[in-house]
Amino acid sequence: MSKCEQCIVRQFNSLKHLSKDELIRMSNCKTSKTIKKGEFLFNEGEHINGIFCVKDGVCKVSKMSENGRNQVVNLIKKGDLIGERSLISDEVSNLNAVALNDMEVCFIPKDEIIKDLEKNPNFSMGVLKNMANSLKNADDIIVNMAQKNVKQRLAETLLHLEAKFGVNEDGCIDIHLSREDIANIIGTATESAIRLLSEFKKKKYLAFKGKDIQLLDIDSLKNISQGF
Amino acid sequence: MSKCEQCIVRQFNSLKHLSKDELIRMSNCKTSKTIKKGEFLFNEGEHINGIFCVKDGVCKVSKMSENGRNQVVNLIKKGDLIGERSLISDEVSNLNAVALNDMEVCFIPKDEIIKDLEKNPNFSMGVLKNMANSLKNADDIIVNMAQKNVKQRLAETLLHLEAKFGVNEDGCIDIHLSREDIANIIGTATESAIRLLSEFKKKKYLAFKGKDIQLLDIDSLKNISQGF
DNA sequence: GTAAAAACATGACAAATATCATATTTTTAA
DNA sequence: TTAAAAATATGATATTTGTCATGTTTTTAC
């Protein structure tokens, strides 16, 4: 069993506020899991009863709309925590999370985290700050969804993905998303997303390498996302 | 100066978790303000440096989009707190808040709240739960914005407003919003909102009394919001 | 009370987007 | 390896929505 107190990943999230003692206790009750590409971490309606700390890999967090379409609300990567919300409010998850590539995660049971939240103000302030930040992001996404058209949202999303995941040795955004995933992030029909990506390619704002995307003209994409 | 420990309003928000001592200290450092209809509580870019507890009245919380349009992200009413976020993350506000009618609010300075958050785990858990709930709502709004069309969003919003603000003696939704406000909630052009309201009126889903709106056919509105 | 401003309303049209159809390419599984 | 399935791509068309124009009603400020 790997030890939390020696794990680098926790430096990237609220768990960095825990004391050595708290981390040792956590090591003893956590479970490590390997989640294969396409498998679920959790589903809508499930009681999660703990949080996941992502050691490696990426998952998409989404929610079914009443229309029967899937909306991606977040992408979670190495160093992030998932499930904080369902932990604090005693409800079942309103979201589902599916691995986009093979993942290494640790699962920490609810009770353990609650204890730490109550006893360690640094930790709870950290969680609070993190949530405040998520909430601010959510507001930005709402404004973008409500006020920007599909082309603007696609440009914005591509820039955001490159900023978040960086580029690989080919110069492409270092995450593999299907065209459908991209459509489900920006909230449009898959065909529309494909069409606009083709348009951007034709205009040399980006290039396809295999199915991955390389951004070529950041300035133009920025302008588009801002409505110019 | 009114006393927090005797104020009913705090029962409706996280401040209910504070001890008598903490409330007495809060009474001594808070300031009461009257905010007239149309005046701002705070603006985008301002340091808020505290939270507002709403004793009476309603305000709309919005954000300018890069397109220059205003998106309403929340409506805050009696019993709610505003400004929690800017308090916890040390940044300027990303939102602005303007009174929709005359308001009575108390302003509690940041330092006081931070002290309580660090010393009273019940309180910080309460704030955390509240934020978790806001985050869940935000996800729902994102999904609605992304996946529903304007007519669905209007129906949804009307139902939501009636649930949140109730009806007055005329049977109308008990909040006065301009057509522009409604358009800015659902993220559409004012003309589109007006047109759809007229359509709903023609179909007897609702009636206008003056400029207020009375919902007549809840079932039909529910069906519309769900895409039937 | 009255003029000016703001809000509301509606038509005409243009632009954006979804949907359906169909073809091609890529991936998956036996 | 190969057939089937899934993903990508693009055209045609219908629907939704935004924009501009214009008129009416309501509210505001003097």
Short mmCIF file of C-alpha atoms (C1' of nucleotides) in Angstrom, two decimals:
data_model
loop_
_atom_site.label_atom_id
_atom_site.label_comp_id
_atom_site.label_asym_id
_atom_site.label_seq_id
_atom_site.Cartn_x
_atom_site.Cartn_y
_atom_site.Cartn_z
CA MET A 1 0.00 0.00 0.00
CA SER A 2 1.44 3.35 -1.06
CA LYS A 3 1.76 6.08 1.53
CA CYS A 4 -0.17 9.34 1.28
CA GLU A 5 2.51 11.23 3.16
CA GLN A 6 4.97 10.40 0.38
CA CYS A 7 2.58 10.98 -2.50
CA ILE A 8 3.44 13.99 -4.67
CA VAL A 9 -0.04 14.28 -6.10
CA ARG A 10 -1.58 15.58 -2.89
CA GLN A 11 0.51 18.75 -3.24
CA PHE A 12 -1.80 19.77 -6.07
CA ASN A 13 -5.03 19.75 -4.08
CA SER A 14 -6.55 20.51 -0.70
CA LEU A 15 -4.98 17.43 0.86
CA LYS A 16 -1.73 19.39 1.07
CA HIS A 17 -3.14 21.04 4.18
CA LEU A 18 -3.27 17.77 6.12
CA SER A 19 -0.77 17.05 8.87
CA LYS A 20 1.58 14.07 8.85
CA ASP A 21 -0.59 12.25 11.39
CA GLU A 22 -3.70 12.84 9.36
CA LEU A 23 -1.97 11.57 6.23
CA ILE A 24 -0.83 8.41 7.96
CA ARG A 25 -4.37 7.71 9.10
CA MET A 26 -5.53 8.36 5.57
CA SER A 27 -3.02 5.89 4.14
CA ASN A 28 -4.53 3.22 6.34
CA CYS A 29 -8.08 3.63 5.18
CA LYS A 30 -7.71 4.61 1.54
CA THR A 31 -7.92 2.14 -1.34
CA SER A 32 -6.03 2.41 -4.62
CA LYS A 33 -7.86 1.57 -7.82
CA THR A 34 -7.03 1.22 -11.47
CA ILE A 35 -9.79 2.38 -13.76
CA LYS A 36 -9.61 1.41 -17.38
CA LYS A 37 -10.49 3.76 -20.22
CA GLY A 38 -14.27 3.90 -20.62
CA GLU A 39 -15.05 2.61 -17.13
CA PHE A 40 -17.05 4.66 -14.68
CA LEU A 41 -15.73 6.10 -11.42
CA PHE A 42 -19.30 6.74 -10.39
CA ASN A 43 -22.74 7.29 -11.86
CA GLU A 44 -25.61 9.70 -11.42
CA GLY A 45 -27.74 8.56 -8.52
CA GLU A 46 -24.99 6.67 -6.72
CA HIS A 47 -23.90 7.31 -3.17
CA ILE A 48 -20.21 7.99 -3.49
CA ASN A 49 -19.30 7.93 0.21
CA GLY A 50 -15.84 9.27 -0.28
CA ILE A 51 -13.57 11.23 -2.54
CA PHE A 52 -11.25 10.24 -5.33
CA CYS A 53 -7.76 11.64 -5.61
CA VAL A 54 -6.52 11.28 -9.18
CA LYS A 55 -2.93 10.03 -9.38
CA ASP A 56 -2.93 9.60 -13.12
CA GLY A 57 -5.22 9.85 -16.12
CA VAL A 58 -8.19 11.99 -17.04
CA CYS A 59 -11.91 11.57 -16.60
CA LYS A 60 -14.87 13.47 -17.91
CA VAL A 61 -17.63 14.51 -15.55
CA SER A 62 -21.00 14.80 -17.19
CA LYS A 63 -24.73 14.88 -16.65
CA MET A 64 -27.64 13.69 -18.74
CA SER A 65 -30.04 16.44 -19.74
CA GLU A 66 -33.79 15.91 -19.81
CA ASN A 67 -33.43 15.86 -23.61
CA GLY A 68 -31.38 12.70 -23.28
CA ARG A 69 -28.15 14.37 -24.26
CA ASN A 70 -24.98 14.23 -22.29
CA GLN A 71 -23.39 17.47 -21.12
CA VAL A 72 -19.76 17.43 -20.04
CA VAL A 73 -19.41 19.81 -17.10
CA ASN A 74 -15.78 19.18 -16.19
CA LEU A 75 -12.59 17.35 -17.06
CA ILE A 76 -10.58 16.07 -14.12
CA LYS A 77 -6.88 15.34 -14.32
CA LYS A 78 -3.89 14.21 -12.29
CA GLY A 79 -3.78 15.98 -8.95
CA ASP A 80 -7.47 16.83 -8.83
CA LEU A 81 -10.02 15.58 -6.32
CA ILE A 82 -13.51 14.45 -7.33
CA GLY A 83 -16.52 13.80 -5.21
CA GLU A 84 -16.00 16.58 -2.67
CA ARG A 85 -19.50 17.81 -3.21
CA SER A 86 -21.39 14.61 -2.66
CA LEU A 87 -19.28 14.20 0.44
CA ILE A 88 -20.40 17.41 2.04
CA SER A 89 -24.01 17.46 1.03
CA ASP A 90 -25.45 14.12 2.02
CA GLU A 91 -27.00 13.35 -1.35
CA VAL A 92 -26.43 10.97 -4.20
CA SER A 93 -24.26 12.20 -7.04
CA ASN A 94 -25.90 14.38 -9.67
CA LEU A 95 -23.07 13.69 -12.07
CA ASN A 96 -21.25 10.76 -13.56
CA ALA A 97 -17.55 10.34 -14.18
CA VAL A 98 -16.00 8.14 -16.85
CA ALA A 99 -12.29 7.57 -17.53
CA LEU A 100 -10.98 8.99 -20.82
CA ASN A 101 -7.81 6.95 -20.49
CA ASP A 102 -6.47 4.48 -17.97
CA MET A 103 -6.50 6.01 -14.53
CA GLU A 104 -4.84 5.54 -11.16
CA VAL A 105 -6.97 6.86 -8.34
CA CYS A 106 -7.14 6.61 -4.58
CA PHE A 107 -10.48 6.41 -2.85
CA ILE A 108 -10.71 7.95 0.61
CA PRO A 109 -13.82 7.12 2.66
CA LYS A 110 -16.15 9.88 3.67
CA ASP A 111 -15.80 9.44 7.43
CA GLU A 112 -12.08 10.02 7.35
CA ILE A 113 -12.39 13.25 5.40
CA ILE A 114 -15.22 14.56 7.57
CA LYS A 115 -13.09 14.03 10.66
CA ASP A 116 -10.27 16.03 9.14
CA LEU A 117 -12.61 18.77 7.97
CA GLU A 118 -13.91 19.21 11.48
CA LYS A 119 -10.55 19.15 13.20
CA ASN A 120 -8.26 20.91 10.77
CA PRO A 121 -9.34 24.47 9.89
CA ASN A 122 -6.53 24.79 7.36
CA PHE A 123 -7.89 21.84 5.50
CA SER A 124 -11.50 23.00 5.56
CA MET A 125 -10.43 26.48 4.45
CA GLY A 126 -8.53 24.84 1.61
CA VAL A 127 -11.56 22.84 0.54
CA LEU A 128 -13.65 25.97 0.83
CA LYS A 129 -11.27 27.97 -1.35
CA ASN A 130 -11.26 25.24 -3.90
CA MET A 131 -15.02 25.18 -4.02
CA ALA A 132 -15.21 28.96 -4.23
CA ASN A 133 -12.97 28.72 -7.23
CA SER A 134 -15.09 26.01 -8.84
CA LEU A 135 -18.13 28.17 -8.30
CA LYS A 136 -16.51 31.12 -10.01
CA ASN A 137 -15.57 28.92 -12.95
CA ALA A 138 -19.12 27.62 -13.10
CA ASP A 139 -20.44 31.18 -13.32
CA ASP A 140 -18.07 31.88 -16.18
CA ILE A 141 -19.25 28.78 -17.99
CA ILE A 142 -22.88 29.78 -17.50
CA VAL A 143 -22.19 33.20 -18.99
CA ASN A 144 -20.35 31.66 -21.93
CA MET A 145 -23.08 29.11 -22.57
CA ALA A 146 -25.79 31.73 -22.37
CA GLN A 147 -24.15 34.52 -24.32
CA LYS A 148 -21.72 33.02 -26.80
CA ASN A 149 -22.60 31.23 -29.99
CA VAL A 150 -21.30 27.79 -30.90
CA LYS A 151 -18.31 29.06 -32.88
CA GLN A 152 -17.21 31.29 -30.02
CA ARG A 153 -17.62 28.47 -27.53
CA LEU A 154 -15.61 26.07 -29.67
CA ALA A 155 -12.72 28.55 -29.98
CA GLU A 156 -12.86 29.21 -26.25
CA THR A 157 -12.94 25.51 -25.43
CA LEU A 158 -9.96 24.69 -27.64
CA LEU A 159 -7.89 27.42 -25.99
CA HIS A 160 -9.00 26.26 -22.59
CA LEU A 161 -8.12 22.63 -23.33
CA GLU A 162 -4.63 23.58 -24.53
CA ALA A 163 -4.09 25.71 -21.41
CA LYS A 164 -5.26 22.91 -19.14
CA PHE A 165 -3.65 19.87 -20.75
CA GLY A 166 -0.71 21.38 -22.63
CA VAL A 167 0.66 20.00 -25.91
CA ASN A 168 2.32 16.69 -26.68
CA GLU A 169 5.47 16.07 -28.75
CA ASP A 170 3.41 16.57 -31.94
CA GLY A 171 2.27 20.01 -30.81
CA CYS A 172 -1.27 18.71 -30.34
CA ILE A 173 -3.49 19.33 -27.35
CA ASP A 174 -2.50 16.55 -24.97
CA ILE A 175 -5.87 14.94 -24.42
CA HIS A 176 -7.80 12.64 -26.64
CA LEU A 177 -11.41 13.67 -26.99
CA SER A 178 -13.83 12.39 -29.62
CA ARG A 179 -15.69 14.93 -31.73
CA GLU A 180 -18.77 13.93 -29.75
CA ASP A 181 -17.01 14.73 -26.47
CA ILE A 182 -16.09 18.16 -27.81
CA ALA A 183 -19.68 18.73 -28.90
CA ASN A 184 -20.85 17.69 -25.44
CA ILE A 185 -18.51 20.18 -23.80
CA ILE A 186 -19.67 23.13 -25.86
CA GLY A 187 -23.29 21.99 -25.89
CA THR A 188 -24.02 21.49 -29.56
CA ALA A 189 -24.77 18.74 -32.06
CA THR A 190 -21.82 16.55 -32.99
CA GLU A 191 -22.26 17.50 -36.65
CA SER A 192 -22.05 21.18 -35.83
CA ALA A 193 -18.83 20.70 -33.87
CA ILE A 194 -17.29 18.69 -36.72
CA ARG A 195 -18.35 21.29 -39.28
CA LEU A 196 -16.81 24.15 -37.31
CA LEU A 197 -13.60 22.22 -36.67
CA SER A 198 -13.35 21.64 -40.43
CA GLU A 199 -13.92 25.35 -40.99
CA PHE A 200 -11.17 26.26 -38.50
CA LYS A 201 -8.86 23.77 -40.22
CA LYS A 202 -9.62 25.24 -43.64
CA LYS A 203 -8.79 28.69 -42.29
CA LYS A 204 -5.52 27.36 -40.80
CA TYR A 205 -6.48 28.17 -37.23
CA LEU A 206 -5.68 24.57 -36.40
CA ALA A 207 -4.55 21.29 -37.92
CA PHE A 208 -5.52 17.67 -37.39
CA LYS A 209 -2.81 15.10 -36.70
CA GLY A 210 -4.65 11.85 -36.73
CA LYS A 211 -7.64 12.85 -34.68
CA ASP A 212 -5.73 15.09 -32.34
CA ILE A 213 -5.84 18.81 -32.75
CA GLN A 214 -2.95 21.24 -33.02
CA LEU A 215 -3.75 24.90 -32.53
CA LEU A 216 -1.93 27.05 -35.08
CA ASP A 217 -3.36 30.54 -34.77
CA ILE A 218 -4.03 31.32 -31.12
CA ASP A 219 -4.71 35.01 -31.77
CA SER A 220 -7.44 34.32 -34.28
CA LEU A 221 -9.04 31.80 -31.96
CA LYS A 222 -8.94 34.32 -29.12
CA ASN A 223 -10.60 36.89 -31.33
CA ILE A 224 -13.29 34.46 -32.39
CA SER A 225 -14.00 33.46 -28.80
CA GLN A 226 -14.49 37.12 -27.94
CA GLY A 227 -16.83 37.74 -30.81
CA PHE A 228 -14.60 39.63 -33.26
CA MET B 1 -27.98 48.88 16.36
CA SER B 2 -30.00 45.68 15.91
CA LYS B 3 -28.67 42.49 17.45
CA CYS B 4 -27.65 39.51 15.34
CA GLU B 5 -28.51 37.10 18.15
CA GLN B 6 -32.14 38.24 17.95
CA CYS B 7 -32.35 38.40 14.18
CA ILE B 8 -34.65 35.80 12.62
CA VAL B 9 -33.09 36.06 9.20
CA ARG B 10 -29.89 34.29 10.21
CA GLN B 11 -31.90 31.09 10.76
CA PHE B 12 -32.15 30.82 6.99
CA ASN B 13 -28.43 30.73 6.28
CA SER B 14 -25.11 29.42 7.55
CA LEU B 15 -24.99 32.04 10.31
CA LYS B 16 -27.37 29.82 12.25
CA HIS B 17 -24.37 27.73 13.22
CA LEU B 18 -22.74 30.57 15.17
CA SER B 19 -22.68 30.57 18.96
CA LYS B 20 -24.22 33.32 21.07
CA ASP B 21 -20.80 34.80 21.78
CA GLU B 22 -19.90 34.83 18.12
CA LEU B 23 -23.18 36.53 17.28
CA ILE B 24 -22.62 39.23 19.89
CA ARG B 25 -19.20 39.95 18.46
CA MET B 26 -20.75 40.06 15.02
CA SER B 27 -23.39 42.55 16.16
CA ASN B 28 -20.61 44.87 17.24
CA CYS B 29 -18.80 44.96 13.95
CA LYS B 30 -21.59 44.68 11.39
CA THR B 31 -23.17 47.65 9.67
CA SER B 32 -26.80 47.86 8.53
CA LYS B 33 -27.52 49.41 5.16
CA THR B 34 -30.56 50.39 3.19
CA ILE B 35 -30.13 49.89 -0.53
CA LYS B 36 -32.62 51.52 -2.85
CA LYS B 37 -34.05 49.85 -5.91
CA GLY B 38 -31.55 50.10 -8.74
CA GLU B 39 -28.53 50.72 -6.51
CA PHE B 40 -25.56 48.39 -6.49
CA LEU B 41 -24.45 46.28 -3.55
CA PHE B 42 -21.16 45.73 -5.32
CA ASN B 43 -19.66 45.73 -8.78
CA GLU B 44 -17.42 43.51 -10.85
CA GLY B 45 -13.81 44.23 -9.98
CA GLU B 46 -14.51 45.53 -6.47
CA HIS B 47 -12.96 44.14 -3.34
CA ILE B 48 -15.96 43.26 -1.22
CA ASN B 49 -14.13 42.54 2.04
CA GLY B 50 -17.12 41.07 3.78
CA ILE B 51 -20.44 39.40 3.28
CA PHE B 52 -23.97 40.74 3.03
CA CYS B 53 -26.85 39.15 4.89
CA VAL B 54 -30.14 40.08 3.23
CA LYS B 55 -32.83 41.06 5.75
CA ASP B 56 -35.32 42.20 3.13
CA GLY B 57 -35.65 42.71 -0.59
CA VAL B 58 -34.22 41.00 -3.66
CA CYS B 59 -31.15 41.61 -5.76
CA LYS B 60 -29.96 40.22 -9.04
CA VAL B 61 -26.42 38.98 -9.39
CA SER B 62 -25.05 39.25 -12.88
CA LYS B 63 -21.93 39.35 -14.99
CA MET B 64 -21.09 41.14 -18.21
CA SER B 65 -20.19 38.81 -21.04
CA GLU B 66 -17.39 39.61 -23.49
CA ASN B 67 -20.19 40.35 -25.98
CA GLY B 68 -21.26 43.25 -23.78
CA ARG B 69 -24.45 41.55 -22.62
CA ASN B 70 -25.47 41.09 -19.07
CA GLN B 71 -26.09 37.57 -17.79
CA VAL B 72 -28.07 37.12 -14.60
CA VAL B 73 -26.52 34.20 -12.70
CA ASN B 74 -28.56 34.37 -9.50
CA LEU B 75 -31.37 36.09 -7.64
CA ILE B 76 -30.79 36.63 -3.94
CA LYS B 77 -33.61 37.12 -1.48
CA LYS B 78 -34.38 37.60 2.20
CA GLY B 79 -32.35 35.23 4.33
CA ASP B 80 -29.60 34.66 1.79
CA LEU B 81 -25.95 35.59 2.11
CA ILE B 82 -23.96 37.17 -0.72
CA GLY B 83 -20.25 37.62 -1.10
CA GLU B 84 -19.12 34.37 0.52
CA ARG B 85 -17.01 33.54 -2.44
CA SER B 86 -14.98 36.71 -2.69
CA LEU B 87 -14.45 36.35 1.02
CA ILE B 88 -12.82 32.98 0.81
CA SER B 89 -10.82 33.40 -2.34
CA ASP B 90 -8.87 36.58 -1.93
CA GLU B 91 -9.91 38.10 -5.23
CA VAL B 92 -12.06 40.95 -6.46
CA SER B 93 -15.65 40.13 -7.29
CA ASN B 94 -16.35 38.61 -10.67
CA LEU B 95 -20.01 39.53 -10.38
CA ASN B 96 -22.15 42.54 -9.67
CA ALA B 97 -25.26 42.78 -7.55
CA VAL B 98 -28.04 45.32 -8.01
CA ALA B 99 -31.20 45.73 -5.92
CA LEU B 100 -34.48 44.87 -7.67
CA ASN B 101 -36.46 46.56 -4.91
CA ASP B 102 -35.57 48.41 -1.74
CA MET B 103 -33.35 46.25 0.42
CA GLU B 104 -32.28 45.96 4.03
CA VAL B 105 -28.90 44.28 4.37
CA CYS B 106 -26.24 43.83 7.00
CA PHE B 107 -22.60 43.96 6.04
CA ILE B 108 -20.24 41.80 8.07
CA PRO B 109 -16.52 42.47 7.62
CA LYS B 110 -14.31 39.74 6.25
CA ASP B 111 -12.00 39.43 9.28
CA GLU B 112 -14.86 38.59 11.59
CA ILE B 113 -16.16 35.82 9.37
CA ILE B 114 -12.72 34.35 8.77
CA LYS B 115 -12.18 34.13 12.54
CA ASP B 116 -15.42 32.25 12.94
CA LEU B 117 -14.68 29.96 10.01
CA GLU B 118 -11.39 28.96 11.60
CA LYS B 119 -12.73 28.45 15.09
CA ASN B 120 -16.18 27.01 14.54
CA PRO B 121 -16.22 23.77 12.52
CA ASN B 122 -20.01 23.71 12.51
CA PHE B 123 -20.05 27.06 10.82
CA SER B 124 -17.44 26.19 8.23
CA MET B 125 -19.22 22.92 7.49
CA GLY B 126 -22.41 24.93 7.04
CA VAL B 127 -20.75 27.30 4.60
CA LEU B 128 -19.24 24.33 2.82
CA LYS B 129 -22.61 22.62 2.48
CA ASN B 130 -24.13 25.77 1.18
CA MET B 131 -21.43 26.14 -1.41
CA ALA B 132 -21.71 22.50 -2.41
CA ASN B 133 -25.36 23.12 -3.03
CA SER B 134 -24.67 26.23 -5.09
CA LEU B 135 -22.22 24.26 -7.15
CA LYS B 136 -24.78 21.58 -7.85
CA ASN B 137 -27.28 24.22 -8.93
CA ALA B 138 -24.66 25.78 -11.15
CA ASP B 139 -24.10 22.44 -12.88
CA ASP B 140 -27.82 22.12 -13.49
CA ILE B 141 -27.93 25.61 -15.00
CA ILE B 142 -24.97 24.79 -17.25
CA VAL B 143 -26.74 21.68 -18.52
CA ASN B 144 -29.94 23.63 -19.12
CA MET B 145 -28.16 26.44 -20.90
CA ALA B 146 -26.22 24.04 -23.06
CA GLN B 147 -28.93 21.56 -23.91
CA LYS B 148 -32.27 23.33 -23.81
CA ASN B 149 -33.60 25.78 -26.35
CA VAL B 150 -34.93 29.21 -25.48
CA LYS B 151 -38.56 28.13 -25.15
CA GLN B 152 -37.63 25.30 -22.79
CA ARG B 153 -35.46 27.61 -20.72
CA LEU B 154 -38.20 30.20 -20.45
CA ALA B 155 -40.72 27.63 -19.23
CA GLU B 156 -38.17 26.26 -16.78
CA THR B 157 -37.30 29.73 -15.50
CA LEU B 158 -40.92 30.72 -14.93
CA LEU B 159 -41.55 27.57 -12.90
CA HIS B 160 -38.37 28.13 -10.97
CA LEU B 161 -39.26 31.75 -10.19
CA GLU B 162 -42.70 30.78 -8.92
CA ALA B 163 -41.17 28.07 -6.73
CA LYS B 164 -38.59 30.46 -5.33
CA PHE B 165 -40.64 33.61 -4.83
CA GLY B 166 -44.17 32.28 -4.50
CA VAL B 167 -47.27 34.13 -5.68
CA ASN B 168 -48.81 37.39 -4.45
CA GLU B 169 -52.48 38.10 -3.75
CA ASP B 170 -53.13 38.42 -7.50
CA GLY B 171 -51.75 34.95 -8.11
CA CYS B 172 -48.73 36.40 -9.88
CA ILE B 173 -45.12 35.39 -9.34
CA ASP B 174 -44.07 37.58 -6.45
CA ILE B 175 -41.10 39.32 -7.98
CA HIS B 176 -41.02 42.15 -10.44
CA LEU B 177 -38.64 41.48 -13.28
CA SER B 178 -38.50 43.42 -16.53
CA ARG B 179 -38.70 41.50 -19.78
CA GLU B 180 -35.05 42.35 -20.23
CA ASP B 181 -34.20 40.78 -16.85
CA ILE B 182 -36.02 37.62 -17.87
CA ALA B 183 -34.15 37.57 -21.16
CA ASN B 184 -30.89 37.99 -19.25
CA ILE B 185 -31.71 35.07 -17.01
CA ILE B 186 -32.42 32.66 -19.84
CA GLY B 187 -29.69 34.08 -22.06
CA THR B 188 -31.59 35.31 -25.07
CA ALA B 189 -32.49 38.54 -26.84
CA THR B 190 -35.14 40.64 -25.11
CA GLU B 191 -37.35 40.46 -28.19
CA SER B 192 -37.20 36.68 -28.19
CA ALA B 193 -38.25 36.54 -24.54
CA ILE B 194 -41.14 38.93 -25.17
CA ARG B 195 -42.26 36.97 -28.21
CA LEU B 196 -42.28 33.67 -26.34
CA LEU B 197 -44.10 35.18 -23.35
CA SER B 198 -46.75 36.44 -25.77
CA GLU B 199 -46.97 32.99 -27.30
CA PHE B 200 -47.41 31.39 -23.85
CA LYS B 201 -50.07 33.97 -23.06
CA LYS B 202 -51.92 33.25 -26.31
CA LYS B 203 -51.86 29.55 -25.46
CA LYS B 204 -53.18 30.31 -21.95
CA TYR B 205 -50.15 28.89 -20.19
CA LEU B 206 -49.93 32.21 -18.34
CA ALA B 207 -51.55 35.62 -18.02
CA PHE B 208 -50.22 39.14 -17.60
CA LYS B 209 -51.59 41.30 -14.80
CA GLY B 210 -50.00 44.64 -15.41
CA LYS B 211 -46.48 43.48 -16.11
CA ASP B 212 -46.51 40.70 -13.60
CA ILE B 213 -46.96 37.13 -14.68
CA GLN B 214 -49.45 34.58 -13.44
CA LEU B 215 -48.80 30.96 -14.34
CA LEU B 216 -52.01 29.21 -15.39
CA ASP B 217 -51.00 25.85 -16.79
CA ILE B 218 -48.12 24.44 -14.78
CA ASP B 219 -48.32 21.02 -16.43
CA SER B 220 -47.93 22.39 -19.92
CA LEU B 221 -45.02 24.54 -18.82
CA LYS B 222 -43.37 21.52 -17.23
CA ASN B 223 -43.81 19.55 -20.43
CA ILE B 224 -42.34 22.35 -22.49
CA SER B 225 -39.35 22.69 -20.20
CA GLN B 226 -38.68 18.99 -20.61
CA GLY B 227 -38.89 19.14 -24.38
CA PHE B 228 -42.33 17.63 -25.03
"C1'" DG C 1 -49.63 67.33 -15.81
"C1'" DT C 2 -46.61 66.78 -19.54
"C1'" DA C 3 -42.65 65.81 -22.29
"C1'" DA C 4 -38.96 62.59 -22.58
"C1'" DA C 5 -37.26 58.24 -21.76
"C1'" DA C 6 -37.71 53.56 -21.05
"C1'" DA C 7 -40.10 49.33 -21.53
"C1'" DC C 8 -43.02 46.49 -24.19
"C1'" DA C 9 -44.61 44.56 -28.48
"C1'" DT C 10 -44.54 42.75 -33.16
"C1'" DG C 11 -43.23 42.22 -38.14
"C1'" DA C 12 -39.68 41.15 -41.57
"C1'" DC C 13 -35.68 39.18 -42.53
"C1'" DA C 14 -30.97 37.21 -41.87
"C1'" DA C 15 -27.97 34.23 -39.49
"C1'" DA C 16 -27.05 30.33 -36.70
"C1'" DT C 17 -27.94 25.78 -35.62
"C1'" DA C 18 -30.26 21.21 -35.56
"C1'" DT C 19 -31.73 17.39 -38.04
"C1'" DC C 20 -31.71 13.93 -41.46
"C1'" DA C 21 -29.41 11.56 -45.06
"C1'" DT C 22 -25.49 9.44 -46.74
"C1'" DA C 23 -20.63 8.46 -47.60
"C1'" DT C 24 -16.04 7.64 -45.94
"C1'" DT C 25 -12.65 6.44 -42.62
"C1'" DT C 26 -11.15 4.35 -38.42
"C1'" DT C 27 -11.59 1.22 -34.70
"C1'" DT C 28 -13.10 -2.97 -32.60
"C1'" DA C 29 -13.91 -7.69 -31.96
"C1'" DA C 30 -14.23 -12.32 -33.48
"C1'" DT D 1 -7.46 -10.48 -41.32
"C1'" DT D 2 -11.79 -9.19 -41.97
"C1'" DA D 3 -16.53 -8.03 -41.22
"C1'" DA D 4 -19.17 -5.11 -38.24
"C1'" DA D 5 -19.53 -1.16 -35.61
"C1'" DA D 6 -18.34 3.34 -34.43
"C1'" DA D 7 -16.53 7.77 -35.52
"C1'" DT D 8 -15.82 11.33 -38.83
"C1'" DA D 9 -17.33 14.13 -42.60
"C1'" DT D 10 -20.39 16.83 -45.56
"C1'" DG D 11 -24.66 18.21 -48.10
"C1'" DA D 12 -29.52 19.58 -47.99
"C1'" DT D 13 -33.04 21.43 -45.52
"C1'" DA D 14 -35.98 22.92 -41.61
"C1'" DT D 15 -36.15 25.24 -37.37
"C1'" DT D 16 -34.68 28.38 -34.07
"C1'" DT D 17 -33.00 32.61 -32.82
"C1'" DG D 18 -31.00 37.22 -33.40
"C1'" DT D 19 -31.23 41.71 -35.44
"C1'" DC D 20 -33.24 45.72 -37.20
"C1'" DA D 21 -37.19 48.54 -37.82
"C1'" DT D 22 -41.12 50.60 -36.07
"C1'" DG D 23 -45.08 51.53 -33.24
"C1'" DT D 24 -47.39 51.49 -28.74
"C1'" DT D 25 -47.63 51.71 -23.84
"C1'" DT D 26 -45.79 52.73 -19.40
"C1'" DT D 27 -42.75 55.07 -16.35
"C1'" DT D 28 -39.91 58.86 -14.96
"C1'" DA D 29 -38.44 63.47 -14.08
"C1'" DC D 30 -39.28 68.15 -14.14
#
